Amino acid sequence: MSKSFFRRKPLSKILADLHSGYGDSENPEQGSVTHLNKVLRVKDLTFMGIAAVIGAGIFSTIGEAAFHGGPGVTILFVLTAVTCGFSALCYAEFASRIPVSGSAYTYAYASFGELIAWIIGWDLLMEYAIGNIAVAISWSEYFTNLLEGFNIRVPAYLTMDYLSAFRGNEKVIELAANHQLAEITSKLRFEAEAWNSAPMLGGIRLIADLPALAIVILITYLVYIGIRETKKATNAMVMLKIGVVIAVILLGFFYVTPANWSPFLPNGFEGVMRGVSGVFFAYIGFDAISTTAEECENPQRDLPKGMIYSLIICTILYILIALVLTGMVNYQDLRVGDPLAYVFEKVGLTNISYVISISAVIATASVLLIFQMGQPRIWMSMSRDGLLPKAFSYVHPKYKTPTFSTIVTGIVVAVPALFMNLTEVTDLTSIGTLFAFVLVCGGVLVMPKEEPERKSRFRIPYINSKYIIPTLLLAITIAFWSKITGLFSYSGDWHTYKDNLPYFLFMILAIAIAILSFLKNLSLIPVMGLLSCFYLMTELGYTNWLRFLIWLGIGLIIYFSYSYRNSKLNKPSA
């Protein structure tokens, strides 16, 4: 029994609970122990990683990133892949050492202690929930566009949220009153149509995104009935969309005009970095497969391979897609919601754009499937430790899935996807994921060295950072001295200057890590992962940091009012 906010759950206890089945069902003390189904292998994990990563990013956000960075956006894909690679190696070390559902939450519990574990668990719930809602809404848009290609039209008021329709109608009225009819876009007309054609009930217009609701219900059902069924659906969708992506790359290279690759960095390195949120969003997901540790036949061997293989495959595909897109048309034309379909329409291959639309529907559905699978398993792990009510850790005796958690996840995603406009908060998914990566990389550095050595376990190659990190920090400081000193220059415009504040946090962290690397001989790979992920967080701006901190504040209220008192580590039997 410990009263400390930073009490750790010993690695030996985590593994003992896993082998005994303790906490896998709601009432294990009554002898009703139900384990999760162990059916996943390397191929399945690799496919799940690809399913989670290749989705809305490659079909939508890549266009915005290419618009800002030009052909040089390929550099950003490489940098982001390297950053994710550092994190993937740290995840792999933890997954091999702690083969338990819960992902970064469980890893933080063993390395940093309970309070940090709660924070990261709460952060992951935000990441998955907002990411799932955004993907569901994105899927709805792709699906309705695809139906229109076959002359099937869903009423506008059933394909969007209330707020978008209201704002679109108001904007159309404003532009019409000012005789600015040329500025009324097709999107605004569609939103106004949804508002004006919607049926009324008691003075309220009935506007909701029904396709988003439908896909969440379908995916939640798949996740509910079992990991075996989820695996089969995932593998089928991945094979289809990888085939389409490879076909797009091969066909697109025949229409590449090398002149479009010049200039390679039209807006400089700053332009490339403006796409960091969209590009990183495209990589989110490889970490989700770490939540399936208890459903792997051999998690200590297969999870590291699955994460690393999927990351390598996705990076290669992303770089090739970016080169094809920026080679087929001028980068300035890529600021569209469906860049892959757009470039083929631009070169006269309209039929190919239909194929891409079908692939986009499948790709976004597979992303939703993996995230809907990951979130209930984090809730399950937090419930096992007493930080959430017991119902969240109940495992269905027939389907071998966390039943209650899966249903709640479906509700939490389906209801907002039906009514809400989340375009202003999608960056929270990126900042939440990066925060998880930072703690996982840091956790490898502070993980207790109490486990007996095992040859079969994956380990990060040790490279001493004693001189490398301080030297690298000094070199970067000299190279970017003018930009660093510019951060201290306040022009009086707080609205602009506030986005510089996260950079000061990064500088403090970088100096502290450099000193610790010199004094403690820290391992280079997790240090690089920690610093690179935290730097990407600084690129997401003040507003996203503020929203992120507000969410964590809500989580802390729940922790101190419920979770701390009910924690298993707060009881004598722990």
GROMACS .gro file of C-alpha atoms in nm, residues 121-386:
model
  266
  121GLY     CA    1  -0.403   0.728  -2.014
  122TRP     CA    2  -0.635   1.029  -2.013
  123ASP     CA    3  -0.432   1.181  -2.295
  124LEU     CA    4  -0.465   0.863  -2.504
  125LEU     CA    5  -0.842   0.865  -2.455
  126MET     CA    6  -0.849   1.216  -2.601
  127GLU     CA    7  -0.619   1.113  -2.886
  128TYR     CA    8  -0.826   0.812  -2.985
  129ALA     CA    9  -1.168   0.974  -2.928
  130ILE     CA   10  -1.100   1.292  -3.126
  131GLY     CA   11  -0.908   1.099  -3.388
  132ASN     CA   12  -1.196   0.853  -3.425
  133ILE     CA   13  -1.455   1.130  -3.451
  134ALA     CA   14  -1.251   1.312  -3.715
  135VAL     CA   15  -1.202   0.989  -3.913
  136ALA     CA   16  -1.575   0.906  -3.893
  137ILE     CA   17  -1.667   1.250  -4.027
  138SER     CA   18  -1.399   1.219  -4.297
  139TRP     CA   19  -1.533   0.877  -4.396
  140SER     CA   20  -1.882   1.022  -4.426
  141GLU     CA   21  -1.760   1.288  -4.668
  142TYR     CA   22  -1.572   1.035  -4.883
  143PHE     CA   23  -1.870   0.799  -4.881
  144THR     CA   24  -2.130   1.057  -4.984
  145ASN     CA   25  -1.899   1.187  -5.260
  146LEU     CA   26  -1.858   0.831  -5.384
  147LEU     CA   27  -2.234   0.779  -5.389
  148GLU     CA   28  -2.277   1.097  -5.591
  149GLY     CA   29  -2.038   0.952  -5.849
  150PHE     CA   30  -2.298   0.677  -5.898
  151ASN     CA   31  -2.585   0.932  -5.908
  152ILE     CA   32  -2.703   0.840  -5.558
  153ARG     CA   33  -2.764   1.157  -5.360
  154VAL     CA   34  -2.813   1.160  -4.985
  155PRO     CA   35  -3.006   1.467  -4.859
  156ALA     CA   36  -2.758   1.736  -4.755
  157TYR     CA   37  -2.905   1.768  -4.405
  158LEU     CA   38  -2.819   1.403  -4.335
  159THR     CA   39  -2.450   1.437  -4.427
  160MET     CA   40  -2.314   1.711  -4.200
  161ASP     CA   41  -2.332   1.859  -3.854
  162TYR     CA   42  -2.571   2.132  -3.739
  163LEU     CA   43  -2.305   2.397  -3.682
  164SER     CA   44  -2.152   2.365  -4.032
  165ALA     CA   45  -2.494   2.402  -4.194
  166PHE     CA   46  -2.578   2.704  -3.977
  167ARG     CA   47  -2.247   2.879  -4.045
  168GLY     CA   48  -2.263   2.804  -4.417
  169ASN     CA   49  -2.613   2.948  -4.448
  170GLU     CA   50  -2.516   3.261  -4.253
  171LYS     CA   51  -2.210   3.311  -4.476
  172VAL     CA   52  -2.416   3.276  -4.794
  173ILE     CA   53  -2.667   3.533  -4.668
  174GLU     CA   54  -2.383   3.772  -4.580
  175LEU     CA   55  -2.210   3.738  -4.918
  176ALA     CA   56  -2.538   3.771  -5.108
  177ALA     CA   57  -2.626   4.088  -4.915
  178ASN     CA   58  -2.288   4.238  -5.008
  179HIS     CA   59  -2.330   4.132  -5.375
  180GLN     CA   60  -2.025   3.904  -5.351
  181LEU     CA   61  -2.189   3.613  -5.530
  182ALA     CA   62  -1.860   3.501  -5.689
  183GLU     CA   63  -1.726   3.413  -5.342
  184ILE     CA   64  -2.007   3.169  -5.269
  185THR     CA   65  -1.831   2.834  -5.312
  186SER     CA   66  -1.997   2.503  -5.389
  187LYS     CA   67  -1.927   2.394  -5.032
  188LEU     CA   68  -2.108   2.698  -4.892
  189ARG     CA   69  -2.403   2.633  -5.124
  190PHE     CA   70  -2.417   2.273  -5.004
  191GLU     CA   71  -2.414   2.381  -4.638
  192ALA     CA   72  -2.686   2.641  -4.702
  193GLU     CA   73  -2.890   2.377  -4.883
  194ALA     CA   74  -2.862   2.148  -4.580
  195TRP     CA   75  -2.987   2.425  -4.352
  196ASN     CA   76  -3.279   2.533  -4.569
  197SER     CA   77  -3.396   2.183  -4.668
  198ALA     CA   78  -3.380   2.028  -4.321
  199PRO     CA   79  -3.713   1.926  -4.162
  200MET     CA   80  -3.819   2.107  -3.844
  201LEU     CA   81  -3.919   1.964  -3.507
  202GLY     CA   82  -4.037   2.212  -3.248
  203GLY     CA   83  -3.849   2.498  -3.414
  204ILE     CA   84  -3.521   2.297  -3.434
  205ARG     CA   85  -3.379   2.187  -3.767
  206LEU     CA   86  -3.298   1.815  -3.781
  207ILE     CA   87  -2.944   1.807  -3.919
  208ALA     CA   88  -2.707   1.518  -3.846
  209ASP     CA   89  -2.428   1.320  -4.010
  210LEU     CA   90  -2.596   0.981  -4.045
  211PRO     CA   91  -2.322   0.811  -4.254
  212ALA     CA   92  -2.072   0.889  -3.974
  213LEU     CA   93  -2.309   0.731  -3.723
  214ALA     CA   94  -2.360   0.425  -3.944
  215ILE     CA   95  -1.988   0.353  -3.991
  216VAL     CA   96  -1.917   0.391  -3.617
  217ILE     CA   97  -2.196   0.143  -3.534
  218LEU     CA   98  -2.068  -0.106  -3.792
  219ILE     CA   99  -1.704  -0.078  -3.680
  220THR     CA  100  -1.799  -0.098  -3.311
  221TYR     CA  101  -1.995  -0.417  -3.382
  222LEU     CA  102  -1.693  -0.570  -3.557
  223VAL     CA  103  -1.468  -0.484  -3.263
  224TYR     CA  104  -1.730  -0.613  -3.017
  225ILE     CA  105  -1.767  -0.962  -3.168
  226GLY     CA  106  -1.399  -1.044  -3.152
  227ILE     CA  107  -1.036  -0.982  -3.241
  228ARG     CA  108  -1.042  -1.268  -3.493
  229GLU     CA  109  -1.315  -1.096  -3.696
  230THR     CA  110  -1.138  -0.761  -3.662
  231LYS     CA  111  -0.817  -0.921  -3.788
  232LYS     CA  112  -0.986  -1.066  -4.096
  233ALA     CA  113  -1.159  -0.739  -4.187
  234THR     CA  114  -0.838  -0.542  -4.133
  235ASN     CA  115  -0.623  -0.771  -4.347
  236ALA     CA  116  -0.873  -0.761  -4.634
  237MET     CA  117  -0.899  -0.379  -4.628
  238VAL     CA  118  -0.522  -0.334  -4.605
  239MET     CA  119  -0.447  -0.560  -4.900
  240LEU     CA  120  -0.701  -0.372  -5.113
  241LYS     CA  121  -0.586  -0.021  -5.026
  242ILE     CA  122  -0.214  -0.102  -5.055
  243GLY     CA  123  -0.285  -0.240  -5.400
  244VAL     CA  124  -0.464   0.081  -5.497
  245VAL     CA  125  -0.188   0.304  -5.352
  246ILE     CA  126   0.084   0.112  -5.539
  247ALA     CA  127  -0.121   0.130  -5.861
  248VAL     CA  128  -0.161   0.507  -5.813
  249ILE     CA  129   0.215   0.545  -5.767
  250LEU     CA  130   0.304   0.336  -6.074
  251LEU     CA  131   0.043   0.502  -6.298
  252GLY     CA  132   0.117   0.850  -6.166
  253PHE     CA  133   0.488   0.831  -6.251
  254PHE     CA  134   0.395   0.817  -6.621
  255TYR     CA  135   0.234   1.162  -6.584
  256VAL     CA  136   0.511   1.324  -6.380
  257THR     CA  137   0.662   1.646  -6.517
  258PRO     CA  138   1.007   1.688  -6.357
  259ALA     CA  139   0.981   2.066  -6.396
  260ASN     CA  140   0.714   2.061  -6.122
  261TRP     CA  141   0.982   1.952  -5.874
  262SER     CA  142   1.164   2.283  -5.918
  263PRO     CA  143   1.198   2.476  -5.693
  264PHE     CA  144   1.218   2.189  -5.446
  265LEU     CA  145   1.172   2.417  -5.141
  266PRO     CA  146   0.962   2.706  -5.275
  267ASN     CA  147   0.878   2.838  -4.926
  268GLY     CA  148   1.200   2.730  -4.757
  269PHE     CA  149   1.229   2.498  -4.460
  270GLU     CA  150   0.969   2.701  -4.270
  271GLY     CA  151   0.716   2.622  -4.541
  272VAL     CA  152   0.794   2.252  -4.508
  273MET     CA  153   0.744   2.264  -4.130
  274ARG     CA  154   0.402   2.431  -4.168
  275GLY     CA  155   0.271   2.093  -4.276
  276VAL     CA  156   0.398   1.914  -3.967
  277SER     CA  157   0.054   1.862  -3.812
  278GLY     CA  158  -0.096   1.715  -4.128
  279VAL     CA  159   0.206   1.494  -4.197
  280PHE     CA  160   0.232   1.371  -3.841
  281PHE     CA  161  -0.142   1.303  -3.840
  282ALA     CA  162  -0.072   1.076  -4.137
  283TYR     CA  163   0.165   0.866  -3.921
  284ILE     CA  164  -0.058   0.833  -3.616
  285GLY     CA  165  -0.166   0.478  -3.553
  286PHE     CA  166   0.136   0.249  -3.547
  287ASP     CA  167   0.133   0.279  -3.167
  288ALA     CA  168  -0.228   0.158  -3.150
  289ILE     CA  169  -0.123  -0.201  -3.212
  290SER     CA  170   0.065  -0.203  -2.881
  291THR     CA  171  -0.278  -0.217  -2.713
  292THR     CA  172  -0.323  -0.570  -2.855
  293ALA     CA  173  -0.030  -0.721  -2.661
  294GLU     CA  174  -0.250  -0.972  -2.477
  295GLU     CA  175  -0.402  -1.088  -2.806
  296CYS     CA  176  -0.064  -1.173  -2.965
  297GLU     CA  177   0.061  -1.531  -2.979
  298ASN     CA  178   0.414  -1.410  -2.899
  299PRO     CA  179   0.401  -1.037  -2.810
  300GLN     CA  180   0.764  -1.005  -2.703
  301ARG     CA  181   0.881  -1.119  -3.046
  302ASP     CA  182   0.600  -1.008  -3.277
  303LEU     CA  183   0.494  -0.663  -3.149
  304PRO     CA  184   0.832  -0.494  -3.211
  305LYS     CA  185   0.847  -0.642  -3.561
  306GLY     CA  186   0.489  -0.543  -3.642
  307MET     CA  187   0.540  -0.179  -3.539
  308ILE     CA  188   0.872  -0.134  -3.717
  309TYR     CA  189   0.768  -0.315  -4.038
  310SER     CA  190   0.446  -0.114  -4.070
  311LEU     CA  191   0.629   0.215  -4.013
  312ILE     CA  192   0.890   0.135  -4.281
  313ILE     CA  193   0.629   0.030  -4.539
  314CYS     CA  194   0.412   0.338  -4.476
  315THR     CA  195   0.709   0.575  -4.499
  316ILE     CA  196   0.814   0.438  -4.838
  317LEU     CA  197   0.458   0.468  -4.970
  318TYR     CA  198   0.421   0.823  -4.834
  319ILE     CA  199   0.744   0.948  -4.992
  320LEU     CA  200   0.653   0.798  -5.330
  321ILE     CA  201   0.300   0.941  -5.315
  322ALA     CA  202   0.436   1.288  -5.227
  323LEU     CA  203   0.678   1.276  -5.522
  324VAL     CA  204   0.401   1.167  -5.760
  325LEU     CA  205   0.158   1.436  -5.642
  326THR     CA  206   0.406   1.722  -5.665
  327GLY     CA  207   0.537   1.588  -5.997
  328MET     CA  208   0.198   1.553  -6.168
  329VAL     CA  209   0.077   1.908  -6.092
  330ASN     CA  210   0.219   2.229  -5.950
  331TYR     CA  211   0.230   2.220  -5.570
  332GLN     CA  212   0.014   2.537  -5.556
  333ASP     CA  213  -0.281   2.338  -5.697
  334LEU     CA  214  -0.279   2.079  -5.419
  335ARG     CA  215  -0.471   2.269  -5.151
  336VAL     CA  216  -0.776   2.046  -5.191
  337GLY     CA  217  -0.951   1.792  -4.969
  338ASP     CA  218  -0.893   1.498  -5.203
  339PRO     CA  219  -0.550   1.556  -5.366
  340LEU     CA  220  -0.505   1.203  -5.504
  341ALA     CA  221  -0.835   1.207  -5.692
  342TYR     CA  222  -0.775   1.570  -5.794
  343VAL     CA  223  -0.440   1.515  -5.969
  344PHE     CA  224  -0.580   1.234  -6.183
  345GLU     CA  225  -0.879   1.446  -6.279
  346LYS     CA  226  -0.632   1.722  -6.367
  347VAL     CA  227  -0.454   1.496  -6.618
  348GLY     CA  228  -0.780   1.364  -6.762
  349LEU     CA  229  -0.801   1.025  -6.587
  350THR     CA  230  -1.145   1.070  -6.432
  351ASN     CA  231  -1.213   0.698  -6.397
  352ILE     CA  232  -0.902   0.657  -6.181
  353SER     CA  233  -1.038   0.919  -5.942
  354TYR     CA  234  -1.342   0.695  -5.878
  355VAL     CA  235  -1.109   0.407  -5.788
  356ILE     CA  236  -0.923   0.639  -5.549
  357SER     CA  237  -1.251   0.747  -5.388
  358ILE     CA  238  -1.339   0.382  -5.323
  359SER     CA  239  -0.994   0.326  -5.175
  360ALA     CA  240  -1.035   0.633  -4.954
  361VAL     CA  241  -1.361   0.495  -4.814
  362ILE     CA  242  -1.189   0.165  -4.734
  363ALA     CA  243  -0.876   0.333  -4.595
  364THR     CA  244  -1.060   0.559  -4.352
  365ALA     CA  245  -1.282   0.269  -4.239
  366SER     CA  246  -0.975   0.061  -4.155
  367VAL     CA  247  -0.824   0.348  -3.953
  368LEU     CA  248  -1.147   0.377  -3.756
  369LEU     CA  249  -1.143   0.002  -3.697
  370ILE     CA  250  -0.795   0.004  -3.540
  371PHE     CA  251  -0.860   0.306  -3.317
  372GLN     CA  252  -1.197   0.169  -3.206
  373MET     CA  253  -1.011  -0.146  -3.109
  374GLY     CA  254  -0.736   0.039  -2.919
  375GLN     CA  255  -0.937   0.271  -2.697
  376PRO     CA  256  -1.142   0.004  -2.510
  377ARG     CA  257  -0.821  -0.182  -2.422
  378ILE     CA  258  -0.673   0.129  -2.261
  379TRP     CA  259  -0.993   0.175  -2.059
  380MET     CA  260  -0.972  -0.193  -1.966
  381SER     CA  261  -0.616  -0.154  -1.837
  382MET     CA  262  -0.701   0.157  -1.634
  383SER     CA  263  -1.002  -0.022  -1.486
  384ARG     CA  264  -0.789  -0.322  -1.385
  385ASP     CA  265  -0.574  -0.089  -1.178
  386GLY     CA  266  -0.879   0.062  -1.007
   0.00000   0.00000   0.00000
